[in-house]
């Protein structure tokens, strides 16, 4: 079966739009939170907000790239890998939070409250971007529809 270049471009766009929007929403949310943390809590707040946000961005991007490879090479395993990836992402982010909050050197360097808030905000922003991207990739966002008349014989 030969692939149509237009359908290939469409498939790539449909796959990339949610990832790009998820990452963009996360970067914006972390940026806003970092500025707020710097103003409210100083350097420790800024360090906590940036550490949490960048950790979320890294973990979630790694998960998306992992899923893209699995869907491309072993599509029948995608549901299992998606579930395992989700559990692993939650576990890694939880472990990072525990590691940062229990290390005395880290406690002096960053604010655990801003770290936790940044992890939560970045995750919510990622999910919102992914949802919007998936919706936009699957729906006609231009409002223009093909109104070409169809004859009685379907041509």
Short mmCIF file of C-alpha atoms in Angstrom, two decimals:
data_model
loop_
_atom_site.label_atom_id
_atom_site.label_comp_id
_atom_site.label_asym_id
_atom_site.label_seq_id
_atom_site.Cartn_x
_atom_site.Cartn_y
_atom_site.Cartn_z
CA UNK A 1 0.00 0.00 0.00
CA UNK A 2 1.49 3.36 -1.02
CA UNK A 3 1.06 6.30 1.27
CA UNK A 4 -0.23 9.61 0.06
CA UNK A 5 2.20 12.47 0.91
CA UNK A 6 -0.73 14.59 2.11
CA UNK A 7 -1.99 11.86 4.44
CA UNK A 8 1.56 11.36 5.76
CA UNK A 9 1.86 15.09 6.50
CA UNK A 10 -1.54 15.02 8.16
CA UNK A 11 -0.58 12.04 10.32
CA UNK A 12 2.66 13.71 11.40
CA UNK A 13 0.81 16.94 12.18
CA UNK A 14 -1.83 15.04 14.15
CA UNK A 15 0.92 13.41 16.21
CA UNK A 16 3.06 16.52 16.73
CA UNK A 17 0.41 19.14 17.51
CA UNK A 18 -0.57 17.71 20.93
CA UNK A 19 3.06 17.25 21.93
CA UNK A 20 4.07 20.75 20.87
CA UNK A 21 1.07 22.36 22.56
CA UNK A 22 1.61 20.32 25.71
CA UNK A 23 5.24 21.41 25.86
CA UNK A 24 4.38 25.03 25.05
CA UNK A 25 1.66 25.22 27.71
CA UNK A 26 4.09 23.70 30.22
CA UNK A 27 6.88 26.13 29.39
CA UNK A 28 4.52 29.10 29.72
CA UNK A 29 3.06 27.84 33.01
CA UNK A 30 6.51 27.18 34.47
CA UNK A 31 7.73 30.58 33.28
CA UNK A 32 4.83 32.39 34.92
CA UNK A 33 5.20 30.35 38.09
CA UNK A 34 8.97 30.95 38.17
CA UNK A 35 8.49 34.71 37.98
CA UNK A 36 5.84 34.56 40.71
CA UNK A 37 8.06 32.34 42.87
CA UNK A 38 11.04 34.67 42.42
CA UNK A 39 8.97 37.68 43.48
CA UNK A 40 7.30 35.96 46.44
CA UNK A 41 10.02 33.62 47.74
CA UNK A 42 13.26 34.77 46.14
CA UNK A 43 15.98 32.47 44.85
CA UNK A 44 14.78 29.36 46.72
CA UNK A 45 11.28 29.73 45.28
CA UNK A 46 12.65 30.31 41.80
CA UNK A 47 14.88 27.24 42.08
CA UNK A 48 11.96 25.11 43.31
CA UNK A 49 9.63 26.28 40.55
CA UNK A 50 12.19 25.76 37.79
CA UNK A 51 13.34 22.38 39.10
CA UNK A 52 9.79 21.02 39.35
CA UNK A 53 8.70 22.40 36.01
CA UNK A 54 11.74 21.19 34.11
CA UNK A 55 11.49 17.76 35.75
CA UNK A 56 7.86 17.45 34.60
CA UNK A 57 8.71 18.63 31.11
CA UNK A 58 11.56 16.14 30.82
CA UNK A 59 9.62 13.19 32.22
CA UNK A 60 6.51 13.83 30.11
CA UNK A 61 8.44 14.45 26.90
CA UNK A 62 10.34 11.21 27.46
CA UNK A 63 7.00 9.43 27.90
CA UNK A 64 5.58 10.88 24.68
CA UNK A 65 8.68 9.94 22.72
CA UNK A 66 8.60 6.43 24.18
CA UNK A 67 4.95 6.04 23.16
CA UNK A 68 5.68 7.35 19.66
CA UNK A 69 8.33 4.68 19.19
CA UNK A 70 6.09 1.93 20.54
CA UNK A 71 3.14 2.96 18.38
CA UNK A 72 5.42 3.08 15.34
CA UNK A 73 7.19 -0.25 15.89
CA UNK A 74 4.91 -2.43 18.08
CA UNK A 75 1.40 -0.93 17.90
CA UNK A 76 -0.26 -3.94 19.53
CA UNK A 77 1.70 -3.20 22.74
CA UNK A 78 0.72 0.47 22.87
CA UNK A 79 -2.01 0.18 25.52
CA UNK A 80 0.21 -1.80 27.89
CA UNK A 81 3.16 0.53 27.34
CA UNK A 82 0.91 3.59 27.78
CA UNK A 83 -0.29 2.31 31.14
CA UNK A 84 3.23 1.40 32.26
CA UNK A 85 4.56 4.75 31.04
CA UNK A 86 1.90 6.62 32.99
CA UNK A 87 2.67 4.71 36.20
CA UNK A 88 6.40 5.20 35.66
CA UNK A 89 5.97 8.95 35.09
CA UNK A 90 3.98 9.36 38.31
CA UNK A 91 6.53 7.26 40.22
CA UNK A 92 9.51 9.19 38.83
CA UNK A 93 7.97 12.58 39.64
CA UNK A 94 7.04 11.40 43.14
CA UNK A 95 10.55 10.02 43.67
CA UNK A 96 12.09 13.29 42.49
CA UNK A 97 9.91 15.24 44.91
CA UNK A 98 10.81 12.94 47.81
CA UNK A 99 14.51 13.08 46.87
CA UNK A 100 14.55 16.86 46.72
CA UNK A 101 12.62 17.36 49.95
CA UNK A 102 14.71 14.87 51.98
CA UNK A 103 18.13 16.09 50.88
CA UNK A 104 19.40 18.78 53.27
CA UNK A 105 21.47 20.45 50.57
CA UNK A 106 18.41 20.68 48.35
CA UNK A 107 16.29 22.03 51.19
CA UNK A 108 18.76 24.90 51.51
CA UNK A 109 18.80 25.47 47.75
CA UNK A 110 15.09 25.30 46.86
CA UNK A 111 11.62 25.64 48.30
CA UNK A 112 9.72 22.34 48.57
CA UNK A 113 6.39 24.19 48.38
CA UNK A 114 7.27 25.87 45.09
CA UNK A 115 8.67 22.58 43.83
CA UNK A 116 5.38 20.80 44.53
CA UNK A 117 3.29 23.64 43.11
CA UNK A 118 5.42 23.70 39.98
CA UNK A 119 5.11 19.93 39.49
CA UNK A 120 1.32 20.18 39.80
CA UNK A 121 0.98 23.29 37.59
CA UNK A 122 3.29 21.93 34.91
CA UNK A 123 1.40 18.63 34.82
CA UNK A 124 -1.99 20.37 34.52
CA UNK A 125 -0.61 22.66 31.79
CA UNK A 126 0.81 19.65 29.92
CA UNK A 127 -2.52 17.82 30.03
CA UNK A 128 -4.41 20.95 28.92
CA UNK A 129 -2.04 21.44 26.00
CA UNK A 130 -2.27 17.77 25.03
CA UNK A 131 -6.08 17.88 25.12
CA UNK A 132 -6.27 21.06 23.07
CA UNK A 133 -3.69 19.75 20.61
CA UNK A 134 -5.48 16.43 20.18
CA UNK A 135 -8.78 18.21 19.68
CA UNK A 136 -7.33 20.65 17.14
CA UNK A 137 -5.56 17.87 15.24
CA UNK A 138 -8.81 15.95 14.85
CA UNK A 139 -11.28 18.75 14.16
CA UNK A 140 -11.66 21.38 11.52
CA UNK A 141 -10.55 24.50 13.38
CA UNK A 142 -10.79 26.78 10.36
CA UNK A 143 -14.57 26.62 10.21
CA UNK A 144 -14.38 25.92 6.48
CA UNK A 145 -16.05 22.75 5.27
CA UNK A 146 -16.14 21.12 1.89
CA UNK A 147 -19.57 21.94 0.52
CA UNK A 148 -19.06 20.35 -2.88
CA UNK A 149 -22.36 18.88 -4.02
CA UNK A 150 -22.46 15.11 -4.20
CA UNK A 151 -24.44 13.53 -7.03
CA UNK A 152 -27.01 10.82 -6.45
CA UNK A 153 -24.54 8.11 -7.45
CA UNK A 154 -22.04 9.23 -4.74
CA UNK A 155 -19.45 10.76 -7.09
#
